[in-house]
């Protein structure tokens, strides 16, 4: 493959392969930003990968009080799953266990999708018939009495099947510190892109996987081609100058959100350059036959 | 484009039924056909042409230049997307069973204004008669959606059997405000006279001035309610004083415990 070099960083002539997902998003508000963020963090915890968590979720952005329906500080969280049924189950469970329980919280729909998930219409039953419904501007909300006042929740939340999951960047550097520095810069650039999240811890995954395993019954296992410690003993993708590889996985409500997030991340890495950050950037795919969305790195370059 | 306008020539000699003069029912008719529409409700004929000078225009908005307390059923069954404006008074049942759209009345409205409203936004700049948004005799529920804003006073039994939607009365309300309330929200910025929320099932009545609600309403303390903040935002452009009232800490009286007891009266104090 002919390599492309920008600001000293080698960019693989490769592409990220992504899949359609069911995506939904909610706005959580609270009396202050701390508790809005806490509710969103708890709700999006243990949601790194659909393989083991049932969904992928993360914080899209903080929403200032002027922009929220009730004038309180808010946080927008996005949740993605492989089917609308999974998304519904995960969202209702997570709202019930993580947001309903979080002091001061209220929930609003922020996605205008083709489908709707009954959220408040399910959680209202916690009110044991003391709950009250209110319709404002053609949207139904539920007031559920709880110990700190009222949990306020929109009846239905939008869901779109046009979401995309699996956009990714493989960031390769000389050592852990430099690679992490570049990857963190990319994650904070991606944070600024609307409608996209990086669901892994701090937006970063260090255990990239390949399809299949030597063990029976395991569908995925370590991506040995990108493990620096196996460079000599396996069919490695890494040259001698690479000591660490980190990956960013991106889910977005739209195809374009994922593209823009990848672009933002890639630009941040290139801007930092190889001395401070990464030497090389790649992307993961399965040969292009499995996922309908392809994001070629060379098309995202500055 | 200019609105479709009916200019009043003279006070109607009898009560008139204006339900035929909504945009969807006027569509496709010529001026001559419209002038021939019978409005009278007695054996004596009163046609559109006798009362109004008709000037054609964009049917999205119908405008009445001049009103009368004999204008009954104005904007009845109005559909979403259309608007009616009356530069004057209207009679009984203004906006009756309206499905959507917007009705503005510059003067006063008679009894049963917004009766059975299903989704229209109705604004009365003057006062309204009794049974605002209420049901007609024999009906089980009153207004079931939409927003009604009265800048002046409301007569007795405003919000009777209200089922859904928001009622804002910026002036005083007559006796038996929100009687037999099923659900929905009523705000009164003036004084609510006499009994309030009699047999309220699960509706909300918000009063700027508190009072004694009888032994079947029980004090539940003063609270910051998130739903009220949302309502305040939604009402800000339509009634700033109502939005201010909802932004305050509200004392909740649960009731009417003579029936369900799931409703409430909220007061600012």
Coordinates of C-alpha atoms in Angstrom, one line a residue:
Chain A
X1 CA 0.0 0.0 0.0
X2 CA 1.4 3.4 -0.9
X3 CA 1.6 5.5 2.3
X4 CA 0.5 9.1 2.6
X5 CA 2.4 11.4 4.9
X6 CA 1.0 14.5 6.5
X7 CA 3.1 16.6 8.9
X8 CA 5.4 13.7 9.4
X9 CA 2.5 11.3 10.3
X10 CA 2.0 8.3 8.0
X11 CA -1.6 7.7 7.1
X12 CA -2.5 4.2 5.8
X13 CA -4.3 4.0 2.6
X14 CA -7.0 2.1 4.3
X15 CA -10.6 2.5 5.4
X16 CA -12.8 2.0 8.5
X17 CA -15.8 -0.3 7.9
X18 CA -19.0 0.5 9.9
X19 CA -22.4 -0.9 10.3
X20 CA -26.0 0.3 10.6
X21 CA -27.2 0.6 14.2
X22 CA -30.3 1.7 16.0
X23 CA -29.5 5.0 17.7
X24 CA -31.3 7.1 20.3
X25 CA -30.5 10.0 22.4
X26 CA -31.7 11.7 25.5
X27 CA -31.2 14.9 27.3
X28 CA -30.8 14.6 31.1
X29 CA -31.2 17.8 33.1
X30 CA -30.6 18.4 36.8
X31 CA -30.5 21.3 39.3
X32 CA -26.8 21.7 38.5
X33 CA -24.3 20.5 35.9
X34 CA -22.6 18.1 38.3
X35 CA -25.7 16.0 38.8
X36 CA -26.8 16.1 35.2
X37 CA -23.3 14.8 34.3
X38 CA -23.5 12.2 37.0
X39 CA -26.8 10.8 35.7
X40 CA -25.4 10.6 32.2
X41 CA -22.1 9.0 33.3
X42 CA -23.9 6.4 35.3
X43 CA -26.4 5.7 32.5
X44 CA -23.6 5.3 29.9
X45 CA -21.4 3.2 32.1
X46 CA -20.7 -0.4 31.1
X47 CA -21.7 0.4 27.5
X48 CA -18.5 0.1 25.6
X49 CA -19.4 -2.5 23.1
X50 CA -22.6 -4.3 22.0
X51 CA -20.7 -7.6 22.2
X52 CA -20.9 -7.7 26.0
X53 CA -22.9 -4.7 27.1
X54 CA -25.9 -4.9 24.9
X55 CA -25.4 -1.4 23.7
X56 CA -22.8 1.3 23.2
X57 CA -23.4 4.6 24.9
X58 CA -21.7 7.8 25.7
X59 CA -22.0 11.5 26.4
X60 CA -22.4 13.6 23.3
X61 CA -22.2 17.1 24.9
X62 CA -23.1 19.3 27.8
X63 CA -26.1 21.5 27.1
X64 CA -26.2 24.9 28.7
X65 CA -29.4 25.9 30.6
X66 CA -30.5 28.3 27.9
X67 CA -30.9 25.4 25.5
X68 CA -32.7 22.9 27.7
X69 CA -36.5 22.6 27.9
X70 CA -36.7 23.3 31.6
X71 CA -33.8 25.8 31.8
X72 CA -31.6 23.6 34.0
X73 CA -28.1 22.4 33.0
X74 CA -28.2 19.3 30.9
X75 CA -26.1 16.6 29.3
X76 CA -27.0 14.8 26.1
X77 CA -26.3 11.1 26.0
X78 CA -26.5 8.8 23.0
X79 CA -27.2 5.1 23.0
X80 CA -26.7 2.6 20.1
X81 CA -27.7 -1.0 19.7
X82 CA -27.8 -3.6 17.0
X83 CA -31.6 -3.6 16.9
X84 CA -34.4 -1.3 17.9
X85 CA -35.6 -3.9 20.4
X86 CA -32.2 -4.0 22.1
X87 CA -32.0 -0.2 22.1
X88 CA -35.4 0.0 23.7
X89 CA -34.6 -2.6 26.4
X90 CA -31.2 -1.0 27.2
X91 CA -32.5 2.5 27.3
X92 CA -35.5 1.7 29.5
X93 CA -33.4 -0.4 31.9
X94 CA -30.6 2.2 32.1
X95 CA -33.1 5.1 32.6
X96 CA -34.9 3.1 35.3
X97 CA -31.8 2.1 37.2
X98 CA -29.4 5.0 36.6
X99 CA -31.4 8.1 35.8
X100 CA -34.6 7.7 37.7
X101 CA -32.4 6.9 40.7
X102 CA -30.2 10.0 40.3
X103 CA -31.1 13.0 42.4
X104 CA -32.8 15.9 40.6
X105 CA -32.8 14.3 37.2
X106 CA -35.3 14.9 34.3
X107 CA -35.3 13.2 30.9
X108 CA -36.2 14.6 27.5
X109 CA -36.0 13.2 24.0
X110 CA -33.4 14.8 21.7
X111 CA -33.6 12.6 18.6
X112 CA -36.3 13.0 16.0
X113 CA -36.2 9.4 14.6
X114 CA -38.5 7.3 12.5
X115 CA -39.5 5.3 15.6
X116 CA -40.3 5.9 19.2
X117 CA -39.3 4.2 22.4
X118 CA -41.8 4.3 25.2
X119 CA -39.7 5.6 28.0
X120 CA -41.8 7.6 30.5
X121 CA -44.7 5.5 29.5
X122 CA -42.8 2.6 31.0
X123 CA -41.1 4.2 33.9
X124 CA -44.3 6.0 35.1
X125 CA -45.4 2.8 36.7
X126 CA -42.8 3.4 39.4
X127 CA -45.2 6.1 40.6
X128 CA -47.6 3.4 41.8
X129 CA -50.6 5.4 40.4
X130 CA -49.4 8.7 42.0
X131 CA -47.8 9.7 38.7
X132 CA -49.3 12.5 36.7
X133 CA -49.2 13.0 32.9
X134 CA -48.8 16.5 31.4
X135 CA -48.9 17.3 27.7
X136 CA -47.0 20.4 26.6
X137 CA -46.7 21.4 23.0
X138 CA -48.0 18.0 21.8
X139 CA -45.4 16.1 23.8
X140 CA -46.4 13.9 26.8
X141 CA -44.4 14.0 30.0
X142 CA -44.7 12.1 33.2
X143 CA -44.3 13.4 36.7
X144 CA -43.3 10.6 39.0
X145 CA -43.2 11.4 42.7
X146 CA -39.8 10.4 44.2
X147 CA -38.1 11.1 47.5
X148 CA -36.4 14.3 46.4
X149 CA -39.5 15.7 44.6
X150 CA -40.5 14.6 41.2
X151 CA -38.8 12.6 38.4
X152 CA -39.9 14.3 35.2
X153 CA -39.6 12.2 32.1
X154 CA -40.8 12.5 28.5
X155 CA -43.2 9.8 27.4
X156 CA -41.5 8.8 24.2
X157 CA -38.0 9.1 22.9
X158 CA -37.1 9.1 19.2
X159 CA -35.1 6.2 17.7
X160 CA -33.4 6.1 14.3
X161 CA -32.3 3.1 12.3
X162 CA -30.0 5.4 10.2
X163 CA -27.3 5.4 12.9
X164 CA -23.8 4.1 12.2
X165 CA -21.5 2.2 14.5
X166 CA -17.9 1.2 14.2
X167 CA -16.1 4.2 12.7
X168 CA -12.5 3.9 14.0
X169 CA -9.0 5.2 14.0
X170 CA -5.9 3.1 14.9
X171 CA -3.3 5.4 16.4
X172 CA 0.2 4.1 16.4
X173 CA 3.2 5.6 18.2
X174 CA 6.6 5.0 19.5
X175 CA 5.5 4.4 23.1
X176 CA 2.5 4.5 25.4
X177 CA 2.9 8.2 26.4
X178 CA 3.2 9.6 22.9
X179 CA 0.4 7.4 21.5
X180 CA -1.9 8.3 24.4
X181 CA -1.1 12.0 23.9
X182 CA -2.2 11.9 20.3
X183 CA -5.2 9.7 21.0
X184 CA -6.4 12.0 23.8
X185 CA -6.1 15.0 21.5
X186 CA -8.2 13.1 18.9
X187 CA -10.9 12.1 21.5
X188 CA -11.2 15.7 22.6
X189 CA -11.6 16.8 19.0
X190 CA -14.3 14.1 18.5
X191 CA -16.1 15.3 21.6
X192 CA -16.7 18.6 19.8
X193 CA -18.5 16.8 17.0
X194 CA -22.3 16.7 17.4
X195 CA -24.3 13.5 17.2
X196 CA -21.2 11.2 17.7
X197 CA -19.7 9.4 20.7
X198 CA -16.6 7.3 21.4
X199 CA -18.1 4.7 23.8
X200 CA -14.9 3.1 25.2
X201 CA -13.2 4.2 28.4
X202 CA -12.3 7.9 27.9
X203 CA -13.1 7.3 24.3
X204 CA -10.1 4.9 23.9
X205 CA -9.8 1.1 23.4
X206 CA -6.5 -0.6 23.8
X207 CA -7.7 -4.2 23.1
X208 CA -8.7 -4.0 19.5
X209 CA -10.1 -7.3 18.3
X210 CA -10.1 -9.5 15.2
X211 CA -13.0 -11.7 14.1
X212 CA -12.6 -15.3 15.4
X213 CA -10.4 -17.1 17.8
X214 CA -8.4 -20.3 18.3
X215 CA -10.8 -21.2 21.0
X216 CA -14.2 -22.7 20.2
X217 CA -17.2 -20.4 20.8
X218 CA -15.2 -17.2 21.0
X219 CA -16.3 -14.8 18.2
X220 CA -13.6 -12.2 18.7
X221 CA -10.0 -12.3 20.1
X222 CA -7.0 -10.0 20.3
X223 CA -5.9 -8.3 17.1
X224 CA -2.4 -9.9 17.1
X225 CA -1.4 -8.1 13.9
X226 CA -1.4 -4.9 15.9
X227 CA 0.1 -6.2 19.2
X228 CA 3.6 -4.7 19.5
X229 CA 4.8 -7.5 21.7
X230 CA 4.0 -10.1 19.0
X231 CA 5.7 -8.1 16.3
X232 CA 8.3 -10.8 15.5
X233 CA 6.2 -13.9 16.0
X234 CA 3.0 -13.1 14.1
X235 CA 2.0 -11.7 10.8
X236 CA 2.4 -8.2 12.1
X237 CA 1.1 -5.0 10.6
X238 CA 3.6 -3.0 12.7
X239 CA 7.0 -1.7 11.8
X240 CA 9.9 -1.6 14.2
X241 CA 9.3 2.0 15.2
X242 CA 5.8 1.3 16.7
X243 CA 5.6 0.4 20.3
X244 CA 2.0 1.1 21.2
X245 CA -1.4 1.1 19.3
X246 CA -4.6 2.6 20.6
X247 CA -8.0 2.7 18.9
X248 CA -10.9 5.1 18.9
X249 CA -14.3 3.6 18.0
X250 CA -17.0 6.1 16.9
X251 CA -20.8 5.7 16.8
X252 CA -22.9 8.4 15.3
X253 CA -26.6 9.1 14.8
X254 CA -25.8 9.7 11.1
X255 CA -23.3 8.6 8.5
X256 CA -22.1 12.1 8.3
X257 CA -21.6 12.5 12.1
X258 CA -19.2 9.5 12.0
X259 CA -17.3 10.9 9.1
X260 CA -16.9 14.3 10.7
X261 CA -15.8 12.7 14.0
X262 CA -13.2 10.7 12.2
X263 CA -12.1 13.7 10.3
X264 CA -11.8 15.8 13.5
X265 CA -9.8 13.1 15.3
X266 CA -7.5 12.5 12.3
X267 CA -6.8 16.2 12.0
X268 CA -5.9 16.5 15.7
X269 CA -3.4 13.7 15.5
X270 CA -1.8 15.1 12.3
X271 CA -1.6 18.5 13.9
X272 CA 0.3 17.2 16.9
X273 CA 2.9 15.5 14.6
X274 CA 5.2 12.4 15.3
X275 CA 7.6 14.0 17.7
X276 CA 5.0 14.7 20.4
X277 CA 2.4 12.1 19.3
X278 CA 1.6 9.4 16.8
X279 CA 3.8 8.2 14.0
X280 CA 1.1 6.5 12.0
X281 CA -2.7 6.3 11.7
X282 CA -4.7 3.3 10.3
X283 CA -8.2 2.1 10.3
X284 CA -9.9 -1.3 10.9
X285 CA -12.0 -3.2 8.5
X286 CA -13.1 -6.6 7.6
X287 CA -12.2 -6.5 3.9
X288 CA -15.2 -4.2 3.1
X289 CA -17.7 -7.0 2.6
X290 CA -19.5 -6.9 6.0
X291 CA -20.3 -3.2 6.6
X292 CA -22.0 -0.9 4.2
X293 CA -20.3 2.3 5.4
X294 CA -16.6 2.8 4.4
X295 CA -14.6 5.8 5.6
X296 CA -11.3 6.1 3.7
X297 CA -8.7 7.9 5.6
X298 CA -7.2 9.6 2.5
X299 CA -10.6 11.2 1.9
X300 CA -10.6 12.7 5.4
X301 CA -7.1 14.3 5.3
X302 CA -6.6 18.1 5.7
Chain B
X1 CA -51.0 37.8 0.9
X2 CA -54.1 39.5 2.3
X3 CA -56.2 37.4 4.6
X4 CA -59.8 36.4 3.6
X5 CA -61.8 39.1 5.2
X6 CA -65.4 39.5 6.3
X7 CA -66.2 43.1 7.1
X8 CA -69.3 43.6 9.3
X9 CA -71.9 45.8 7.8
X10 CA -74.4 45.8 10.7
X11 CA -75.2 44.1 14.0
X12 CA -76.9 40.7 13.2
X13 CA -80.6 40.9 13.7
X14 CA -80.5 37.4 15.4
X15 CA -78.0 34.9 16.7
X16 CA -75.9 33.6 13.9
X17 CA -74.1 30.3 13.5
X18 CA -70.6 31.0 12.0
X19 CA -69.4 27.4 11.9
X20 CA -69.6 27.5 8.1
X21 CA -67.1 30.2 7.8
X22 CA -63.9 28.3 8.6
X23 CA -61.1 28.2 5.9
X24 CA -61.6 24.5 5.0
X25 CA -65.4 25.0 4.5
X26 CA -64.9 28.2 2.5
X27 CA -62.3 26.6 0.2
X28 CA -63.4 26.3 -3.5
X29 CA -66.4 28.6 -3.1
X30 CA -66.9 31.8 -5.0
X31 CA -67.7 35.1 -3.3
X32 CA -71.3 34.8 -4.6
X33 CA -71.6 31.3 -3.1
X34 CA -70.2 32.4 0.2
X35 CA -72.6 35.4 0.3
X36 CA -75.5 33.0 -0.1
X37 CA -74.5 30.9 3.0
X38 CA -77.4 30.9 5.5
X39 CA -76.2 31.9 9.0
X40 CA -79.5 32.5 10.8
X41 CA -80.8 30.1 13.3
X42 CA -84.5 31.1 13.2
X43 CA -87.1 31.1 10.5
X44 CA -85.9 34.5 9.4
X45 CA -83.1 34.3 6.9
X46 CA -79.8 36.0 7.6
X47 CA -77.2 35.3 4.9
X48 CA -73.4 36.1 4.9
X49 CA -74.1 38.8 2.3
X50 CA -76.6 40.5 4.6
X51 CA -74.0 40.9 7.4
X52 CA -70.6 41.1 5.8
X53 CA -68.7 42.6 2.9
X54 CA -66.6 39.6 1.7
X55 CA -63.1 40.3 0.3
X56 CA -61.2 37.4 -1.0
X57 CA -57.7 36.6 0.1
X58 CA -55.5 33.9 1.4
X59 CA -57.7 31.3 3.1
X60 CA -55.0 30.3 5.6
X61 CA -56.2 33.3 7.6
X62 CA -59.8 34.4 7.9
X63 CA -60.3 37.8 9.4
X64 CA -63.5 39.3 10.7
X65 CA -63.5 43.1 10.8
X66 CA -66.0 43.8 13.5
X67 CA -67.6 41.3 15.9
X68 CA -70.8 40.8 17.8
X69 CA -71.9 38.9 20.9
X70 CA -74.3 37.2 18.5
X71 CA -71.5 35.4 16.6
X72 CA -71.9 31.9 17.8
X73 CA -69.7 28.8 16.9
X74 CA -67.0 30.9 15.4
X75 CA -64.1 28.7 14.3
X76 CA -65.9 25.5 15.2
X77 CA -64.0 22.4 14.2
X78 CA -61.1 24.5 12.9
X79 CA -58.4 22.4 11.4
X80 CA -54.6 22.6 12.1
X81 CA -52.7 25.1 10.0
X82 CA -55.5 27.7 9.7
X83 CA -56.1 30.9 11.7
X84 CA -59.1 33.1 12.4
X85 CA -59.0 36.6 13.8
X86 CA -61.9 38.6 15.0
X87 CA -61.6 42.3 15.5
X88 CA -64.5 42.5 18.0
X89 CA -66.6 40.3 20.2
X90 CA -67.9 36.8 19.7
X91 CA -70.8 34.9 21.1
X92 CA -71.2 31.4 22.5
X93 CA -69.0 28.3 21.7
X94 CA -66.1 30.1 20.0
X95 CA -63.7 27.4 18.8
X96 CA -66.0 24.6 19.7
X97 CA -64.4 21.2 19.0
X98 CA -61.5 22.9 17.1
X99 CA -58.9 20.3 16.0
X100 CA -56.1 22.8 15.7
X101 CA -55.1 26.1 14.3
X102 CA -55.3 29.5 16.0
X103 CA -58.2 31.7 16.9
X104 CA -57.7 35.2 18.3
X105 CA -60.6 37.4 19.5
X106 CA -59.8 41.1 20.1
X107 CA -62.9 41.6 22.2
X108 CA -65.0 39.5 24.6
X109 CA -66.3 35.9 24.2
X110 CA -69.6 34.5 25.3
X111 CA -70.2 31.2 27.2
X112 CA -68.7 27.9 26.3
X113 CA -65.7 29.4 24.6
X114 CA -63.2 26.7 23.5
X115 CA -65.8 24.1 24.5
X116 CA -64.4 20.6 23.7
X117 CA -61.3 22.2 22.1
X118 CA -59.1 19.4 20.8
X119 CA -55.9 21.2 19.9
X120 CA -56.4 24.8 18.8
X121 CA -54.6 27.8 20.3
X122 CA -57.3 30.2 21.3
X123 CA -56.6 33.7 22.6
X124 CA -59.4 36.0 23.9
X125 CA -58.1 39.5 24.6
X126 CA -61.2 40.5 26.6
X127 CA -63.4 38.6 29.1
X128 CA -65.1 35.2 28.6
X129 CA -68.5 34.0 29.8
X130 CA -69.2 30.9 31.9
X131 CA -68.1 27.3 31.1
X132 CA -64.8 28.3 29.4
X133 CA -63.5 25.2 27.7
X134 CA -66.3 23.2 29.4
X135 CA -68.6 20.5 27.9
X136 CA -72.1 21.1 26.7
X137 CA -74.9 19.7 28.7
X138 CA -74.7 15.9 28.6
X139 CA -71.1 15.6 27.5
X140 CA -68.7 13.7 29.7
X141 CA -65.5 15.7 29.1
X142 CA -64.6 19.3 28.3
X143 CA -61.5 20.5 26.5
X144 CA -59.2 17.7 25.4
X145 CA -56.2 19.6 24.1
X146 CA -54.7 22.9 22.9
X147 CA -54.0 26.1 24.7
X148 CA -56.5 28.8 25.7
X149 CA -55.4 32.2 26.9
X150 CA -57.9 34.7 28.3
X151 CA -56.4 38.2 29.0
X152 CA -59.5 39.4 30.9
X153 CA -61.8 37.7 33.4
X154 CA -63.5 34.3 33.1
X155 CA -67.1 33.5 34.1
X156 CA -68.2 30.8 36.4
X157 CA -67.1 27.1 36.0
X158 CA -64.1 27.8 33.8
X159 CA -62.3 24.6 32.9
X160 CA -65.3 22.4 33.8
X161 CA -64.4 18.8 33.2
X162 CA -61.2 19.8 31.5
X163 CA -59.4 16.7 30.2
X164 CA -56.2 17.8 28.6
X165 CA -54.6 21.1 27.5
X166 CA -53.7 24.4 29.2
X167 CA -56.0 27.2 30.2
X168 CA -54.6 30.5 31.2
X169 CA -56.8 33.2 32.8
X170 CA -54.9 36.4 33.3
X171 CA -57.8 38.1 35.1
X172 CA -60.1 36.8 37.8
X173 CA -62.1 33.6 37.5
X174 CA -65.7 33.1 38.6
X175 CA -67.0 30.5 41.1
X176 CA -66.3 26.8 40.7
X177 CA -63.1 27.1 38.7
X178 CA -62.0 23.7 37.5
X179 CA -65.0 21.9 38.8
X180 CA -65.0 18.2 38.0
X181 CA -61.5 18.6 36.5
X182 CA -60.4 15.3 34.9
X183 CA -56.8 16.3 34.0
X184 CA -55.0 19.2 32.3
X185 CA -53.8 22.5 33.7
X186 CA -55.5 25.7 34.6
X187 CA -53.6 28.9 35.6
X188 CA -55.3 31.9 37.1
X189 CA -53.3 35.1 37.6
X190 CA -56.1 37.1 39.2
X191 CA -58.4 36.0 42.0
X192 CA -60.3 32.7 41.9
X193 CA -63.6 33.3 43.6
X194 CA -65.5 30.9 45.8
X195 CA -65.0 27.1 45.5
X196 CA -62.0 25.9 43.4
X197 CA -61.3 22.4 42.0
X198 CA -64.5 20.8 43.2
X199 CA -64.2 17.0 42.6
X200 CA -60.9 17.5 40.8
X201 CA -59.6 14.0 39.7
X202 CA -56.0 14.5 38.6
X203 CA -55.8 18.0 37.1
X204 CA -53.5 20.9 38.1
X205 CA -54.9 24.3 39.1
X206 CA -52.2 27.0 39.5
X207 CA -53.3 30.1 41.4
X208 CA -51.3 33.3 41.8
X209 CA -53.3 34.0 44.9
X210 CA -53.9 31.3 47.4
X211 CA -57.0 30.7 49.4
X212 CA -58.8 28.2 51.5
X213 CA -59.7 25.2 49.5
X214 CA -61.8 23.3 52.0
X215 CA -61.0 20.2 54.0
X216 CA -60.7 17.9 50.9
X217 CA -57.5 19.6 49.7
X218 CA -54.4 18.7 51.8
X219 CA -51.3 20.8 52.1
X220 CA -48.3 18.9 50.7
X221 CA -45.7 21.7 51.1
X222 CA -43.9 24.1 48.8
X223 CA -41.6 22.7 46.1
X224 CA -39.5 23.5 43.1
X225 CA -41.3 21.5 40.4
X226 CA -39.4 20.6 37.1
X227 CA -42.7 20.3 35.2
X228 CA -43.6 23.9 36.1
X229 CA -40.3 25.1 34.6
X230 CA -41.0 23.4 31.4
X231 CA -44.5 24.9 31.3
X232 CA -43.0 28.3 32.1
X233 CA -40.7 28.0 29.0
X234 CA -43.5 26.9 26.8
X235 CA -45.8 29.7 28.0
X236 CA -43.2 32.5 28.0
X237 CA -44.1 33.9 24.6
X238 CA -47.8 33.6 25.1
X239 CA -48.3 34.8 28.7
X240 CA -45.3 36.3 30.5
X241 CA -47.1 36.6 33.8
X242 CA -48.1 33.0 33.7
X243 CA -44.5 32.0 33.0
X244 CA -43.4 34.1 36.0
X245 CA -45.9 32.4 38.2
X246 CA -44.7 28.9 37.1
X247 CA -41.1 29.9 37.7
X248 CA -41.8 30.4 41.4
X249 CA -41.7 27.9 44.2
X250 CA -45.2 26.5 44.4
X251 CA -47.2 25.2 47.4
X252 CA -49.0 22.0 46.5
X253 CA -52.4 21.1 47.9
X254 CA -53.3 17.5 46.9
X255 CA -56.9 16.8 46.1
X256 CA -59.8 16.7 45.7
X257 CA -59.7 13.8 48.2
X258 CA -63.4 13.7 48.0
X259 CA -62.8 11.8 44.8
X260 CA -59.5 10.4 43.3
X261 CA -57.3 12.8 45.2
X262 CA -54.6 12.7 42.5
X263 CA -55.0 16.3 41.4
X264 CA -53.5 19.4 42.9
X265 CA -53.9 23.1 43.5
X266 CA -50.6 24.9 43.3
X267 CA -50.3 28.3 44.8
X268 CA -47.5 30.9 44.9
X269 CA -47.0 31.9 48.4

